[in-house]
Amino acid sequence: MNTLVCIKRVPETGARISLTADAQEIDTTFLGFTISPHEECAVEEAVRIGGRATVLTLGPRAAEEQLRNALAMGIESAILLETDGGDWGPEATAASIAESVRERGFDLLLFGNEAADTGGYQVGVRVAHALGLPCVTGVKGLEVGDGGVVARREAGGGWEVFELPLPAVVSVKEGINLPRYPSLPGRLKAKKAPIETVAVSPRPSRLEKVRLVVPQEAPSSVEILGDGAGAAPRVVEVLREIGVVAS
Amino acid sequence: MILVLAEDDPVALEALTFARRLGEVEAIAFDDVDLDGYATRVHRVRVDGYAPVAWAQAIVELAPEVVVAGGTDRGHEVLAHAAARLDAPLAANVVDVRVDGDVFHLTRQRWGGSLLEEARLSGSPKLLTVAPHAVAAEPAIDTPAAVEEFAPSLSDEHLAVRVARREEPPAGTVQLDKARVVVGGGRGVGSAEGFAILEELASLLGGAVGGSRVVTNLGWRPHSDQVGQTGARIAPDIYIACGVSGAIQHWVGCKGAKRILAINTDKDAPLVAKADYAVIGDLHEVVAAIVAELRAAR
Ligand SMILES: Cc1cc2nc3c(=O)[nH]c(=O)nc-3n(C[C@H](O)[C@H](O)[C@H](O)COP(=O)(O)OP(=O)(O)OC[C@H]3O[C@@H](n4cnc5c(N)ncnc54)[C@H](O)[C@@H]3O)c2cc1C
Ligand SMILES: Nc1ncnc2c1ncn2[C@@H]1O[C@H](COP(=O)(O)O)[C@@H](O)[C@H]1O
């Protein structure tokens, strides 16, 4: 098996988001960076499937950090499609990824269901179309067999099961597995691993960001029902008022 | 033509309502859905089982100028295929749109709804999905929808990926996104065993147990319990959040709750500020006392 996993570097936001003064980006002065939980699971899945696994990202030089984290989890090699930093949008991202991997003979191309930040829900499908490969999204269970995969996804409380021949594109969701923590030797090895870097240049996008806006939450006024166990009678009163306890 | 993918899902009626802002709406349906009041014309397509590329191909053959779908798993998947085939742009989880000649000025969700993006969508055709619950479904057309059979020319290529079979959940499972009461646990619960008392409270209230990403990542709970950006969006009458700090990625999953009760040792936790009710204290003591109180009252 020759597997590719595509990941995207995003800021690790916490309890609230602040924007830069021009409202073009999240202010990352005090933030670290990460990848989507869906993509962490895609990396784990590639490691579990075994064989040869490659991780790829399209992004700035700094995204080497996310590639090395994937290498530390057990991925063999890494490709950086290096940009000058701005977000490309899903069409251009997919076109560039498809072009770069077309000749590399991957059997399975894993994506996250949606990127954590822009949530475009399409790069995997567009890459599949460009390469003429079958594709399924939202996958939370994957079995790789002889020449094909069985993919399961949640639907209406149950599961829908798809069978695809390889090569194929699969977009996964968090929950497909529980990602491992990278081992110390894994981290040390990843630190020195070579990263294949290819410079890529942007193409015009038909979905253009104008500005970002932090949504206004309706101001809330919290009623403190009490401190510690002594608050229980008041809590039960409230549950009765709401009508979730038979009175 | 403004074509709306009408899935057998309430979100489809929201998408139809939203799409009326763009002009007269026609629908494409792969199931028997009643769209009276929502569309003038319905193109009814018969495909045996869900097959995303076949659905996309049917949309492509109708040669629409705009395609709209609800922001569901299928809505996103089918529109991504249609966009790829049409070589057209797709904007996901749109909450607002204004037409300005050939350009759509739209607002869409990023970060699962924690952040909004104002964007320009240009080119033709244009595709977009509507974020669930961005608008309320409202019928507006007096004449019944004219339903016409439409048979796209499908080949094996379009039907290669399709649902091979369905597996049903065990009977009696309370679905997290449908539960009237959700008792959620975060890192503050401390261990997998710590959830026993939360289970007890949930069962006394006929609800479901949920959790933060921390507790699913630590293996204390299965991922199907996770509430948030990469988990379930819940909408119960009350969400009782125990030892959950309220990171935005959790908040976007639980803000649909009618009421939130936060139980936290830290009175400054973000979720305490955003909740309707709060109890400040150790969740183990507080939840045990609530359970005892509910039992005593029986
Ligand atoms: C792209 C992305 C997607 C994400 N998706 C999700 C998602 O879907 N769902 C999600 O939940 N998170 C998600 N996260 C993670 C999120 O950012 C937070 O890390 C997570 O929600 C924190 O979980 P927590 O509240 O349980 O833990 P913490 O933030 O550690 O909070 C623990 C809380 O428990 C309180 N506490 C401790 N002990 C007690 C006690 N004895 N009694 C009462 N209170 C106590 C503390 O005061 C604190 O407020 C995502 C992150 C990223 C980057
Ligand atoms: N810049 C990028 N580099 C590598 N992979 C990406 C990039 N952007 C998106 N992807 C992949 O495509 C998936 C879906 O992204 P999107 O369609 O933008 O929501 C992500 O989860 C990643 O797996």
XYZ file of C-alpha atoms in Angstrom, chain A residues 10-17 19 24-26 34-38 40 87 90-91 113-122 125-126 128-130 133-138 140 150 152-165 173-179 181 205-217 220-236 238-245, chain B residues 50-53 72-74 76-77 80-93 105-106 108-125 160-169 175 178 180-181 201 204-206 213 216-219 223-224 226 229-231 233 237-238 240 246-249 251 255 259 261 267 270 272-282 285-286 289-290 293-294 297:
208
model
C -4.327 26.147 11.227
C -4.082 28.310 14.371
C -4.967 26.588 17.640
C -7.755 28.836 18.878
C -8.970 28.685 22.472
C -11.894 30.261 24.305
C -12.222 33.240 21.935
C -10.933 34.446 18.577
C -8.619 39.207 14.523
C -8.073 39.502 7.216
C -6.671 36.870 9.564
C -6.935 35.461 13.072
C -2.253 22.535 14.753
C -4.254 20.549 12.180
C -7.903 19.514 12.168
C -8.832 16.573 14.424
C -10.205 14.909 11.266
C -5.026 13.843 12.851
C -4.921 31.019 1.928
C -10.272 25.093 -2.175
C -10.235 25.127 -5.992
C -13.728 15.810 5.823
C -13.321 19.566 6.106
C -10.453 21.885 6.994
C -10.681 23.196 10.588
C -10.458 26.862 9.643
C -12.081 27.479 6.238
C -14.400 24.428 6.284
C -14.734 24.196 2.498
C -15.897 20.533 2.379
C -14.507 19.935 -1.123
C -13.670 15.463 -3.883
C -12.041 17.895 -6.319
C -10.615 12.732 -6.826
C -12.355 14.250 -9.835
C -9.122 15.671 -11.256
C -10.663 8.324 -8.831
C -13.680 7.101 -6.833
C -14.284 8.982 -3.615
C -16.319 8.867 -0.424
C -16.489 11.528 2.318
C -17.414 11.610 6.019
C -15.707 6.926 10.280
C -14.968 -0.807 2.697
C -18.581 3.268 6.709
C -20.174 6.530 7.625
C -22.837 7.622 10.098
C -26.292 8.350 8.704
C -29.486 8.814 10.647
C -28.199 7.097 13.782
C -27.053 4.051 11.759
C -24.353 3.461 9.186
C -24.067 3.627 5.399
C -21.509 1.245 3.931
C -19.631 1.907 0.658
C -17.301 -0.419 -1.258
C -14.654 1.227 -3.442
C -11.941 -0.178 -5.683
C -13.947 12.293 10.245
C -12.655 12.325 13.789
C -13.752 9.141 15.575
C -12.492 6.754 12.871
C -9.688 5.930 15.338
C -7.937 7.305 18.400
C -4.671 8.931 17.277
C 0.847 10.315 20.813
C -9.947 32.105 -6.754
C -13.651 32.585 -7.482
C -14.429 32.433 -3.773
C -12.588 35.449 -2.375
C -12.416 36.422 1.262
C -13.366 40.059 1.868
C -13.037 40.122 5.636
C -13.523 38.045 8.772
C -16.121 38.863 11.422
C -16.367 37.528 14.980
C -20.047 36.680 15.464
C -21.883 38.645 18.135
C -23.272 36.440 20.883
C -26.171 36.372 28.527
C -26.779 36.804 32.202
C -25.906 33.721 34.171
C -27.858 32.892 37.311
C -25.574 31.313 39.903
C -27.688 28.626 41.552
C -25.281 28.144 44.430
C -21.984 26.710 45.579
C -21.247 23.001 45.867
C -23.668 20.243 46.900
C -25.919 22.749 48.683
C -27.112 23.982 45.268
C -28.835 20.663 44.453
C -32.382 21.549 45.636
C -32.315 24.743 43.567
C -30.997 22.816 40.526
C -33.870 20.324 40.777
C -34.956 24.664 37.810
C -35.127 21.256 36.090
C -38.814 21.083 37.125
C -39.501 24.590 35.788
C -37.980 23.624 32.437
C -40.142 20.510 32.449
C -37.465 17.829 32.220
C -38.380 16.214 35.578
C -27.622 6.976 -2.578
C -24.900 7.457 -5.210
C -23.188 10.869 -4.867
C -21.755 11.126 -8.392
C -25.538 18.253 5.474
C -23.102 15.383 4.829
C -24.894 14.580 1.571
C -21.730 18.949 0.924
C -20.690 15.741 -0.806
C -18.584 19.170 -4.172
C -18.949 16.551 -6.933
C -21.202 18.837 -8.967
C -18.779 21.759 -8.537
C -15.846 19.617 -9.667
C -17.784 18.410 -12.738
C -18.968 21.914 -13.625
C -15.517 23.389 -12.897
C -17.373 25.901 -10.706
C -16.786 27.452 -7.262
C -18.588 26.142 -4.160
C -19.140 28.090 -0.932
C -20.057 25.922 2.069
C -22.222 26.851 5.063
C -21.694 38.896 -1.658
C -22.083 36.253 0.971
C -20.294 32.001 5.467
C -19.219 30.053 8.515
C -15.627 29.242 9.281
C -14.442 27.175 12.251
C -17.798 25.405 12.458
C -19.521 28.744 13.040
C -17.141 30.323 15.593
C -16.051 32.790 12.954
C -17.780 34.360 9.949
C -16.245 35.224 6.598
C -17.617 37.829 4.213
C -16.737 36.691 0.717
C -17.341 37.288 -2.994
C -18.469 34.376 -5.124
C -18.005 34.938 -8.856
C -18.057 32.872 -12.048
C -20.903 30.810 -13.401
C -22.473 28.547 -12.387
C -19.552 3.123 -9.141
C -19.757 4.647 -5.647
C -23.059 3.946 -3.911
C -24.384 2.742 -0.597
C -23.870 -1.015 -0.653
C -25.874 -1.572 2.556
C -27.199 0.153 5.674
C -26.652 -0.868 9.274
C -29.273 0.205 11.798
C -28.439 1.270 15.381
C -29.326 9.901 19.689
C -32.049 14.437 19.267
C -34.049 16.507 25.206
C -31.494 16.444 28.006
C -28.182 11.734 36.145
C -32.935 9.826 35.688
C -33.750 12.634 33.237
C -34.227 10.325 30.211
C -12.979 16.370 22.853
C -13.050 11.292 23.849
C -9.350 11.799 23.104
C -8.382 10.316 26.460
C -10.589 7.323 25.676
C -16.193 9.672 19.955
C -19.929 9.350 19.234
C -18.424 14.242 21.449
C -17.072 21.392 15.830
C -15.842 17.887 15.009
C -18.581 16.083 16.937
C -24.420 19.606 17.272
C -34.005 21.624 26.340
C -31.089 21.685 28.768
C -25.809 20.188 31.894
C -16.266 26.015 27.030
C -13.666 26.353 24.264
C -15.240 27.804 21.097
C -14.987 24.460 19.310
C -19.432 25.999 22.225
C -25.022 26.668 21.713
C -30.633 26.341 28.283
C -26.307 24.712 33.260
C -16.375 30.727 38.253
C -15.934 30.728 29.621
C -19.994 29.691 33.111
C -20.166 33.178 31.568
C -22.159 31.935 28.564
C -24.509 29.619 30.501
C -28.007 30.426 31.778
C -27.356 28.764 35.136
C -24.214 27.788 36.980
C -23.193 25.945 40.106
C -19.695 26.680 41.344
C -18.126 23.619 42.894
C -16.686 20.139 42.457
C -20.189 16.430 44.809
C -22.697 18.585 42.945
C -26.252 15.735 45.350
C -28.543 16.403 42.362
C -32.271 15.020 45.439
C -34.002 13.621 42.334
C -38.297 13.388 45.276
